[in-house]
Coordinates of N, CA, C and O in Angstrom, one line a residue:
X1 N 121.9 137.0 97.6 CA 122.7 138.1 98.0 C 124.2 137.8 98.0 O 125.1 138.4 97.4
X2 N 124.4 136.7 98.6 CA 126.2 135.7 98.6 C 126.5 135.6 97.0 O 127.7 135.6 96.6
X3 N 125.5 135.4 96.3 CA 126.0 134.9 94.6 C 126.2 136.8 94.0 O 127.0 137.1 93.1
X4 N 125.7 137.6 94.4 CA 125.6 139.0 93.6 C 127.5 139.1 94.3 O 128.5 139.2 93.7
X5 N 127.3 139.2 95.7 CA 128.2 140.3 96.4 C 129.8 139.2 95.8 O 130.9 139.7 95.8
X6 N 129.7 137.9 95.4 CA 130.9 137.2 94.6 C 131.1 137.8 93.5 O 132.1 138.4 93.0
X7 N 130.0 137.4 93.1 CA 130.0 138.1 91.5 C 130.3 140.1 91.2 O 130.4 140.7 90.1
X8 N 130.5 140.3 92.2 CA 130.9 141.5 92.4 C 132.3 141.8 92.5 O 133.0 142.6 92.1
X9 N 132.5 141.1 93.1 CA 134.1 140.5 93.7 C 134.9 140.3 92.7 O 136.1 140.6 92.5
X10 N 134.3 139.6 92.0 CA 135.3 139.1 90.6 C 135.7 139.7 89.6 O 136.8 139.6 89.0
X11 N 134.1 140.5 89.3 CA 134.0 141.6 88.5 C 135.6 142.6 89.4 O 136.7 142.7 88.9
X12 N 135.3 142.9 90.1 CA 136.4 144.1 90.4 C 137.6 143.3 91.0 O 138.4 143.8 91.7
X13 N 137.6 142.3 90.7 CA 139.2 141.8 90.6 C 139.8 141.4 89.1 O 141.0 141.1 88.8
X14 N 138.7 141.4 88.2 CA 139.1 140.9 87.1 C 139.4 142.4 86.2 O 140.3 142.5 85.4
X15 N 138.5 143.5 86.4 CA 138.9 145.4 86.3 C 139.9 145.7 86.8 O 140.4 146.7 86.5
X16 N 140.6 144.7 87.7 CA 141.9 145.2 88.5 C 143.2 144.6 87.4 O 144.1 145.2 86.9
X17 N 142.9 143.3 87.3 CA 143.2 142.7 86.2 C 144.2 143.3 85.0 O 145.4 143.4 84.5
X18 N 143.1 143.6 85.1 CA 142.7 144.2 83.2 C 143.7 145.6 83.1 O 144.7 145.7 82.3
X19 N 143.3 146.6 84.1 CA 143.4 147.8 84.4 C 145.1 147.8 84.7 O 146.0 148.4 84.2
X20 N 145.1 146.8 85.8 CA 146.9 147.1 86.0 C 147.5 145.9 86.4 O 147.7 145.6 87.6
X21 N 147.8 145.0 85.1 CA 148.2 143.3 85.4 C 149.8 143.4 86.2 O 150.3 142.4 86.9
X22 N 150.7 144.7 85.9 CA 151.5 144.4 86.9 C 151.8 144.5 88.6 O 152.7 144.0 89.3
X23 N 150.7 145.6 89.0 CA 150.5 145.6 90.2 C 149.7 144.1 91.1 O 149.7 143.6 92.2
X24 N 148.8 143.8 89.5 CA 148.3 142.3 90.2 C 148.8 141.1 90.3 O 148.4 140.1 91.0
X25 N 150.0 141.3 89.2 CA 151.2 139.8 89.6 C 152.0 140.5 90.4 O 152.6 139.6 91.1
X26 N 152.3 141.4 90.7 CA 153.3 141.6 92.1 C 152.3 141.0 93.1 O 152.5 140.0 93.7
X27 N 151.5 141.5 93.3 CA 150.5 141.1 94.8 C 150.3 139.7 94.5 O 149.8 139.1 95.5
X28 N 150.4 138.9 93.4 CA 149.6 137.3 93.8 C 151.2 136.7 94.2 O 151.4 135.6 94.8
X29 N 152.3 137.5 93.7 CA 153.2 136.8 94.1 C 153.9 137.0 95.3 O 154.5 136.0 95.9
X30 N 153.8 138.2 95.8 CA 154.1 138.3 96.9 C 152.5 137.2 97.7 O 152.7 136.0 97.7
X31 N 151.6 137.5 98.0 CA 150.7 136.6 98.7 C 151.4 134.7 98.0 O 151.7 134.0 99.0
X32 N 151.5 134.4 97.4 CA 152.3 133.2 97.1 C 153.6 133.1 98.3 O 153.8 132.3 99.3
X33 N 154.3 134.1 98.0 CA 155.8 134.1 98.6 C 155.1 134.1 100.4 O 155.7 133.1 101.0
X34 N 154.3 134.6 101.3 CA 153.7 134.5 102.1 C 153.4 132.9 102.2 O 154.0 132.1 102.9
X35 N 152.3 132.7 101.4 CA 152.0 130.8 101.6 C 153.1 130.3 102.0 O 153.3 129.7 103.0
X36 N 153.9 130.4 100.8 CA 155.4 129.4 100.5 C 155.9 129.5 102.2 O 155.8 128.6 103.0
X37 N 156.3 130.6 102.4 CA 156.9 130.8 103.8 C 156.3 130.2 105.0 O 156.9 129.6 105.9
X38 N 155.0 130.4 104.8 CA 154.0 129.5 106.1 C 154.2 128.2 105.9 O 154.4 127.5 106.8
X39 N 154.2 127.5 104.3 CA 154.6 126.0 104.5 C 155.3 125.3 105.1 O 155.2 124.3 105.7
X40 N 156.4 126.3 104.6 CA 158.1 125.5 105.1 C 158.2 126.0 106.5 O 159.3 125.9 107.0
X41 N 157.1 126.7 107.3 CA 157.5 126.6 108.9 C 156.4 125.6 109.3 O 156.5 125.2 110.5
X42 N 155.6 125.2 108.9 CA 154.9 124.2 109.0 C 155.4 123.1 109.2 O 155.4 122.4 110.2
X43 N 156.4 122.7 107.4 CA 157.1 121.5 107.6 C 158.2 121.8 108.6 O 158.8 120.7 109.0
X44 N 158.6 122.8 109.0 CA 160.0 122.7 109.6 C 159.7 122.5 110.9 O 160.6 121.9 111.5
X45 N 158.2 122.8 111.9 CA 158.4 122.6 113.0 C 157.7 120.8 112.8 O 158.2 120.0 113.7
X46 N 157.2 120.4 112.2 CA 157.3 118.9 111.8 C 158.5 118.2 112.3 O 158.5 117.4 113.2
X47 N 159.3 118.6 111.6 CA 160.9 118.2 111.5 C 161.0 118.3 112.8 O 161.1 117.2 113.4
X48 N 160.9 119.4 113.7 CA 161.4 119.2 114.7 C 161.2 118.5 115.9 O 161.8 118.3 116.9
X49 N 159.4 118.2 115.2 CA 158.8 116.9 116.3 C 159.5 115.7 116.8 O 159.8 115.3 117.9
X50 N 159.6 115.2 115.1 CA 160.6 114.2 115.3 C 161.9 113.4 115.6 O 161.9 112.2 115.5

């Protein structure tokens, strides 16, 4: 059931893909730009430990 409902997933992320690649690099980049931002508060309260 876990291997179909992935395989399903992909399938309709890779139709999303396909269908509208610039709506799909705006969103991986914005979700990137997200990460990026969580890192460097990660590293920054680091920094402040020390």
């Amino acid at each position: 059931m876990q291997r179909v409902v992935g395989l399903l997933v992909l399938a309709l992320v890779l139709f999303w893909i396909i269908s509208s690649p610039e709506s799909a690099a705006a969103t991986v980049t914005a979700i990137l730009a997200i990460l990026v931002g969580f890192a460097e508060q990660i590293v920054e309260f680091f920094r402040a430990l020390v």
